[in-house]
mmCIF file of C-alpha atoms in Angstrom:
data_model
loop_
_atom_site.group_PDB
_atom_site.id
_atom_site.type_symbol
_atom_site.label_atom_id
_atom_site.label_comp_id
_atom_site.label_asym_id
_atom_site.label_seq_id
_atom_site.Cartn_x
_atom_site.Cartn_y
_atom_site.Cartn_z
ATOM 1 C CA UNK G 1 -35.893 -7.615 -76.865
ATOM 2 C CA UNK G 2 -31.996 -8.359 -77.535
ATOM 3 C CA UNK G 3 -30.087 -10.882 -75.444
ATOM 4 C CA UNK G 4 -28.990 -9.160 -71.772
ATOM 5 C CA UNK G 5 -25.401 -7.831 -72.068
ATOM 6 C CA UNK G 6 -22.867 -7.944 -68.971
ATOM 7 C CA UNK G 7 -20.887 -5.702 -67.737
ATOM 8 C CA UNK G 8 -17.566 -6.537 -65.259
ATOM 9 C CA UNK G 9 -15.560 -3.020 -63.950
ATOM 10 C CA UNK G 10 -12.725 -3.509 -62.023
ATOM 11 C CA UNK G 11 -8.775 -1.948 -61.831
ATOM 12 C CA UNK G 12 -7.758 -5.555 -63.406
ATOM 13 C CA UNK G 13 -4.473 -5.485 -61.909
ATOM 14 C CA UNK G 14 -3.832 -8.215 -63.019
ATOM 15 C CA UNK G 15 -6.889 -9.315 -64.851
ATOM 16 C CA UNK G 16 -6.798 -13.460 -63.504
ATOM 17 C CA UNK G 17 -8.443 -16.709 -63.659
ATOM 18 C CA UNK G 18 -11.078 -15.411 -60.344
ATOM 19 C CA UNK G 19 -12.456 -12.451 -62.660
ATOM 20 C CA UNK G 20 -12.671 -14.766 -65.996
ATOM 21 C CA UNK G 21 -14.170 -18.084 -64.658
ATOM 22 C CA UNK G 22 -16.796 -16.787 -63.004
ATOM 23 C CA UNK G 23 -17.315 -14.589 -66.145
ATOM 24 C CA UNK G 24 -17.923 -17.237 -68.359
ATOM 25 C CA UNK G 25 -20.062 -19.248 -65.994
ATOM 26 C CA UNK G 26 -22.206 -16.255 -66.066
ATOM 27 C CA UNK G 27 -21.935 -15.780 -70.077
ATOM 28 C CA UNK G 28 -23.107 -19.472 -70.477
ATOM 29 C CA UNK G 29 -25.722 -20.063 -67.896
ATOM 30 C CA UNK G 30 -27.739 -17.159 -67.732
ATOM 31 C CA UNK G 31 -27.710 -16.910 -71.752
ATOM 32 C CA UNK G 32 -26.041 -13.386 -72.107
ATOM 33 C CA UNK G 33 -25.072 -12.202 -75.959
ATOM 34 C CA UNK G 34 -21.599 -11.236 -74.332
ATOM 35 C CA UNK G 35 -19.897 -9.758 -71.285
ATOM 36 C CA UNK G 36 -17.987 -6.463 -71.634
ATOM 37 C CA UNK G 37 -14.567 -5.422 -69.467
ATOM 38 C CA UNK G 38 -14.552 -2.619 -68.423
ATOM 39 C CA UNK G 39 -11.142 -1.289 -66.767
ATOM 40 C CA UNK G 40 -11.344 1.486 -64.015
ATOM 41 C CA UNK G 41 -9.554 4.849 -64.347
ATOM 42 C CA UNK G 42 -9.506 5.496 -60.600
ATOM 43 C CA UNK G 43 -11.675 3.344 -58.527
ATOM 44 C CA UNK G 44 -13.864 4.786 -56.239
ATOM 45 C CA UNK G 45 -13.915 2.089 -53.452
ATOM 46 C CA UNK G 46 -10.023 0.781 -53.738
ATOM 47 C CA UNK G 47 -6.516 2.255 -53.491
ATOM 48 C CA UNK G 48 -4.975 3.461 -56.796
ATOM 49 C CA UNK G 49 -4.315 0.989 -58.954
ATOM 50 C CA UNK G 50 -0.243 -0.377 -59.446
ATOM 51 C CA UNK G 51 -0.023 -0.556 -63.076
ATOM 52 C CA UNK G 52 -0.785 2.484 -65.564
ATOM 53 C CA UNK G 53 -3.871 2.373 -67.357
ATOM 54 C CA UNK G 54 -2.446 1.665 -70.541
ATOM 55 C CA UNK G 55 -1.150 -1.455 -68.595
ATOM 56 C CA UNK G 56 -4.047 -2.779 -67.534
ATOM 57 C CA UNK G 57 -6.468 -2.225 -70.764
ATOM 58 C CA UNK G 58 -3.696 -3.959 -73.067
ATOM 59 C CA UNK G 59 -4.028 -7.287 -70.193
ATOM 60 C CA UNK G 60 -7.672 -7.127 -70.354
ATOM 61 C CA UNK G 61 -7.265 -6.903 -74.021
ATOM 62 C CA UNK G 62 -4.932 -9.667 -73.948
ATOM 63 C CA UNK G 63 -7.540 -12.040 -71.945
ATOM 64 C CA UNK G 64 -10.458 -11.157 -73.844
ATOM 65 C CA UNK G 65 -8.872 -11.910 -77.098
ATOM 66 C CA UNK G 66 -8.567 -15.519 -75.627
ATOM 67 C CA UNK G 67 -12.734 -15.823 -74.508
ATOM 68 C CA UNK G 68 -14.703 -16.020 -76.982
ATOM 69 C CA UNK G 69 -17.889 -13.615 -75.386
ATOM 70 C CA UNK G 70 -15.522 -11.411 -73.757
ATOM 71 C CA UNK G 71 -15.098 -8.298 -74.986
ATOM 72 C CA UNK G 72 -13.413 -4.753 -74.142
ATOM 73 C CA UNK G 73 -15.113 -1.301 -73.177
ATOM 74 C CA UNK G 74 -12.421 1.356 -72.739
ATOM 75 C CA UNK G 75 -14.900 4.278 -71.776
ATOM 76 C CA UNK G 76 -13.894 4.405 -68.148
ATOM 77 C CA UNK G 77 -10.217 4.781 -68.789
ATOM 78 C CA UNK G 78 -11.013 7.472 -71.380
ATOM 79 C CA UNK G 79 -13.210 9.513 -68.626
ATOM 80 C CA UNK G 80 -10.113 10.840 -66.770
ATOM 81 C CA UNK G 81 -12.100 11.017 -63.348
ATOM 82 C CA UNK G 82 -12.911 8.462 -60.513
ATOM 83 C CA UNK G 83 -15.199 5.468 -62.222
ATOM 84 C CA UNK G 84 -18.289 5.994 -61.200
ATOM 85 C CA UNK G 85 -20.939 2.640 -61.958
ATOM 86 C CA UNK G 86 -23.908 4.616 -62.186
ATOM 87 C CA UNK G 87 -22.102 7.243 -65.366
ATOM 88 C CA UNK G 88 -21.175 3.845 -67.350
ATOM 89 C CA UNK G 89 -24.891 2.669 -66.421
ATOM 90 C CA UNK G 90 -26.114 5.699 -67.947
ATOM 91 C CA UNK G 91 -24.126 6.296 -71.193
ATOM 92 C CA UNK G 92 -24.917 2.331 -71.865
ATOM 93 C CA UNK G 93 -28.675 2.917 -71.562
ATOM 94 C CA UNK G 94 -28.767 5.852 -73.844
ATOM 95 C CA UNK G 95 -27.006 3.392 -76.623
ATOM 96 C CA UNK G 96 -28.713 0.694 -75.937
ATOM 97 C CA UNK G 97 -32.698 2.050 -74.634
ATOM 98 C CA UNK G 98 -33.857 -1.923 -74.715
ATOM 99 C CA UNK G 99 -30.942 -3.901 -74.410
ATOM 100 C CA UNK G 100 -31.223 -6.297 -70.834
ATOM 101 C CA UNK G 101 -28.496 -4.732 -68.909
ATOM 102 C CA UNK G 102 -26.650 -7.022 -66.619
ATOM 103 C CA UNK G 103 -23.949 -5.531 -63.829
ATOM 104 C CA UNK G 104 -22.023 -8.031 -62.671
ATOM 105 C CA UNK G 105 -20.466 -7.605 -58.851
ATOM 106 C CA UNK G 106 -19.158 -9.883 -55.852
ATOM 107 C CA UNK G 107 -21.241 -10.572 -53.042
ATOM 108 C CA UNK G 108 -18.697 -8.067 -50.751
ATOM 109 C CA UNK G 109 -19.674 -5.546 -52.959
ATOM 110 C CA UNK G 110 -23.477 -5.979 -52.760
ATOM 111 C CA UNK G 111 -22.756 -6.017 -49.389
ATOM 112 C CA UNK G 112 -21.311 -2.529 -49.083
ATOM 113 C CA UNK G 113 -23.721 -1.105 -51.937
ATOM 114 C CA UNK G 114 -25.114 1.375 -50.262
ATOM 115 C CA UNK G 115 -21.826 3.208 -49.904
ATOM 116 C CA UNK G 116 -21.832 3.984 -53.845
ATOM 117 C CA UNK G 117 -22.363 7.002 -55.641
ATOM 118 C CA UNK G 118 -25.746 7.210 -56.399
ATOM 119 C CA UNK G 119 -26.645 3.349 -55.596
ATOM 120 C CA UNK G 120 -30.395 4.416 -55.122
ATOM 121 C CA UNK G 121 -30.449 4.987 -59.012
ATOM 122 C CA UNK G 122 -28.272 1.885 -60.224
ATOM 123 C CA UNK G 123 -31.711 -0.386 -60.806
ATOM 124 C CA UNK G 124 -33.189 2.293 -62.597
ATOM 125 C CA UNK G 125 -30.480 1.453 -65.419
ATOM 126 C CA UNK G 126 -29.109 -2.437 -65.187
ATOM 127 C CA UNK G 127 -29.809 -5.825 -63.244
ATOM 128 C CA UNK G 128 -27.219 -6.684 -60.426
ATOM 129 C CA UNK G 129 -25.796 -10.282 -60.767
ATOM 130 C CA UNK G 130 -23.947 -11.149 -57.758
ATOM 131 C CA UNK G 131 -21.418 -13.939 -57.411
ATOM 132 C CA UNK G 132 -20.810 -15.272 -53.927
ATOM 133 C CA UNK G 133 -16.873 -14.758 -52.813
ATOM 134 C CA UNK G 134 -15.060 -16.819 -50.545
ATOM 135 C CA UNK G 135 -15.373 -15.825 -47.215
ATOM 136 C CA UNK G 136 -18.254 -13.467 -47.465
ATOM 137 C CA UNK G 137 -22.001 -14.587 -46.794
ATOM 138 C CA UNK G 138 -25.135 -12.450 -47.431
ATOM 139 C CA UNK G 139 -26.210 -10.904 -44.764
ATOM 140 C CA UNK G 140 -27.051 -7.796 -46.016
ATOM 141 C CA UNK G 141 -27.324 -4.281 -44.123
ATOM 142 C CA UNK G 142 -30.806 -2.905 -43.418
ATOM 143 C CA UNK G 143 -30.536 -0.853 -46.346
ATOM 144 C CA UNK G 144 -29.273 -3.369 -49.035
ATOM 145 C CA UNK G 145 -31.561 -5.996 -47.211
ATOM 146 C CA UNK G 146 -35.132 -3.613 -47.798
ATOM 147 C CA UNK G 147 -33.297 -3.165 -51.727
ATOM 148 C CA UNK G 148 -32.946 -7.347 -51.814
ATOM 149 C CA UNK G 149 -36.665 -8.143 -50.428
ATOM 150 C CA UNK G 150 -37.973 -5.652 -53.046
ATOM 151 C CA UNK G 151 -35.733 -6.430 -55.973
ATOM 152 C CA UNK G 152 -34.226 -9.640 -55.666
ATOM 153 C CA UNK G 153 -35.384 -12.589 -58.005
ATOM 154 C CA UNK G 154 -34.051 -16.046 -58.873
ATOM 155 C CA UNK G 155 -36.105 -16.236 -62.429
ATOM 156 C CA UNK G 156 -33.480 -15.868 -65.108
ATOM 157 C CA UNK G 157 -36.042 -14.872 -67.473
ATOM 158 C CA UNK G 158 -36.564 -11.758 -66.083
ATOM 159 C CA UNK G 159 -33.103 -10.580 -66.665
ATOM 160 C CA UNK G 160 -33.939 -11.422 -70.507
ATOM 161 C CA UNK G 161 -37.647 -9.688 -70.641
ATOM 162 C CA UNK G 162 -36.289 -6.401 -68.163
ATOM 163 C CA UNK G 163 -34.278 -4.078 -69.243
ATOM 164 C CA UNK G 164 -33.130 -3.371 -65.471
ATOM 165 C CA UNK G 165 -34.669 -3.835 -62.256
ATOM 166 C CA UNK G 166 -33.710 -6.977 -60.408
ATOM 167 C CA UNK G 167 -31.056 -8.537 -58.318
ATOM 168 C CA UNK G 168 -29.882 -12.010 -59.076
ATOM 169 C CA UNK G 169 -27.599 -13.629 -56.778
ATOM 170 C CA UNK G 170 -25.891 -16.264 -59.021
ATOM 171 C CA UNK G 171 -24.400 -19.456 -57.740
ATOM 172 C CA UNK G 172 -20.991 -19.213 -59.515
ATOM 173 C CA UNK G 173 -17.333 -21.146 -59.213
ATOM 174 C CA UNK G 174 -15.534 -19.873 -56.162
ATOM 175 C CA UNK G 175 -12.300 -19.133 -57.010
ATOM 176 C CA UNK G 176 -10.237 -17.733 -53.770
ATOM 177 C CA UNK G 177 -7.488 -15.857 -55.559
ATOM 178 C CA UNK G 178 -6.802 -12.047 -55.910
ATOM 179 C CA UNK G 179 -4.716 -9.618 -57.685
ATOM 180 C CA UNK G 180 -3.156 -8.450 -54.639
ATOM 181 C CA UNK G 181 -1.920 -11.904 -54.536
ATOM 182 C CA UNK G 182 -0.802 -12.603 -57.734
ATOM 183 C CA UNK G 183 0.940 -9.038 -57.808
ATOM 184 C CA UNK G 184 2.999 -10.271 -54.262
ATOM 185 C CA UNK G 185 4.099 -13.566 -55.965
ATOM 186 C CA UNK G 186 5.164 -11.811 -59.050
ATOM 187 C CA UNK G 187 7.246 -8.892 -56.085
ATOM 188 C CA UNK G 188 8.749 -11.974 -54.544
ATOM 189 C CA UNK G 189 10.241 -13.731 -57.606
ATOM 190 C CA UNK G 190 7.287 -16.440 -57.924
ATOM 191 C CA UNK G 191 5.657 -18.227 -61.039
ATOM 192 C CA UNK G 192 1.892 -16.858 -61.164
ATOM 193 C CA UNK G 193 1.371 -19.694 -64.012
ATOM 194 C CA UNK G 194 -2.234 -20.712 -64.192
ATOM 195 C CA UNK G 195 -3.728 -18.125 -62.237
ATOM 196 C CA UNK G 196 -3.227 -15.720 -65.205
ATOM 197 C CA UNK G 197 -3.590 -16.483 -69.073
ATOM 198 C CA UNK G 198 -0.646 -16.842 -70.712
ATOM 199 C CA UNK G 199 -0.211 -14.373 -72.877
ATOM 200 C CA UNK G 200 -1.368 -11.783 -69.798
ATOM 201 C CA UNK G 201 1.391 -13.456 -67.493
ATOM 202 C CA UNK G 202 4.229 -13.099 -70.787
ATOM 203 C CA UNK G 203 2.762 -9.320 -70.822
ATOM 204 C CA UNK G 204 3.585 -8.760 -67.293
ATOM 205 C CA UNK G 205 7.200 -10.587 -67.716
ATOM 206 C CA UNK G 206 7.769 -8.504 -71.166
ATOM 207 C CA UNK G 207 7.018 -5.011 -68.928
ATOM 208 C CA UNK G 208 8.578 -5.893 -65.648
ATOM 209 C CA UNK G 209 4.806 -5.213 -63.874
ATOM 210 C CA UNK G 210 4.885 -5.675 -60.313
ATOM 211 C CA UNK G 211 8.702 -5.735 -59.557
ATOM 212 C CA UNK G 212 9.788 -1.963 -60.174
ATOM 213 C CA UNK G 213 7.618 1.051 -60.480
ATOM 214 C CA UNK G 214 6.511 1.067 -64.226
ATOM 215 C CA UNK G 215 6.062 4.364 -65.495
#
């Protein structure tokens, strides 16, 4: 069986240090052949995202090209519909039948995963790799609690021999910053140096993101 691949979603708007940290934690210690970005078209579970979509996938593009293991997936921008997990989950299975898939979400999200589309099916298709957030602890619903005692595992090794199934909870860097945040420093006039790469903060200077409606 090939090495498990992982998969981040998100509006990445900004993409920022608190996505890409924890990223690469999880890319080193749990031995995956590479992490894939995957920018949302319309998320399902947030407000619509600030910047255009062309916006966003040439940031991500931007970061990734300065992580080595990081690469980008374009499919749900090219869907033209709300960015469902579960269709991504799918299409990747059909490419890949035996390829270890690895989903990677916050703990707030695990949290409220039984609000998804389809979240019954989700294990059927990938592992779920959890990072704790700041702030949030896991005490889990009734419903994502009977999923955790079922699923739940802290043997790496089955994320390598699986292709899908299990629910890691991974004990990753907790970085408390957020692109709502870095998008009201930019509004007020601020330096978001360091929270950003460089070449994704000279990208957001270069387009005026974040201070006037960018169409």
């Amino acid at each position: 069986m090939t090495k498990p691949i992982g998969l981040l979603g998100g509006t990445f708007d900004p993409i920022h240090i608190g996505h890409l940290r924890p990223a690469i934690a999880i890319l080193e210690q749990l031995g995956l052949d590479h992490i894939r970005l995957l920018p949302n078209y319309i998320p399902p579970h947030r407000a619509t995202p600030d910047s255009a979509p062309r916006h966003r996938l040439a940031m991500v593009t931007l970061a990734a090209a300065c992580t080595p293991g990081l690469v980008v997936d374009d499919r749900e921008l090219r869907r033209n519909r709300p960015s469902y997990t579960i269709d991504t989950l799918i299409e990747l299975r059909r490419e890949r039948p035996a390829t270890p898939l690895c989903f990677l979400m916050g703990m707030d999200s695990l949290l409220s995963l039984n609000r998804w589309h389809r979240w019954q099916e989700l294990l059927d298709y990938a592992h779920l790799v959890v990072s704790h957030r700041p702030g949030w602890q896991p005490v889990f619903n009734p419903e994502v609690e009977q999923l955790y005692r079922q699923q739940g595992t802290r043997d790496i090794q089955r994320l390598h021999s699986q292709p899908a199934g299990t629910i890691y909870l991974f004990d990753n860097p907790q970085l408390d910053i957020s692109s709502s945040q870095i998008r009201r420093c930019i509004k007020e006039g601020n330096n978001p140096q360091y929270l950003l790469p460089d070449p994704v903060t000279a990208y957001i200077r270069d387009k005026g993101l974040y201070q006037e409606p960018v169409l």
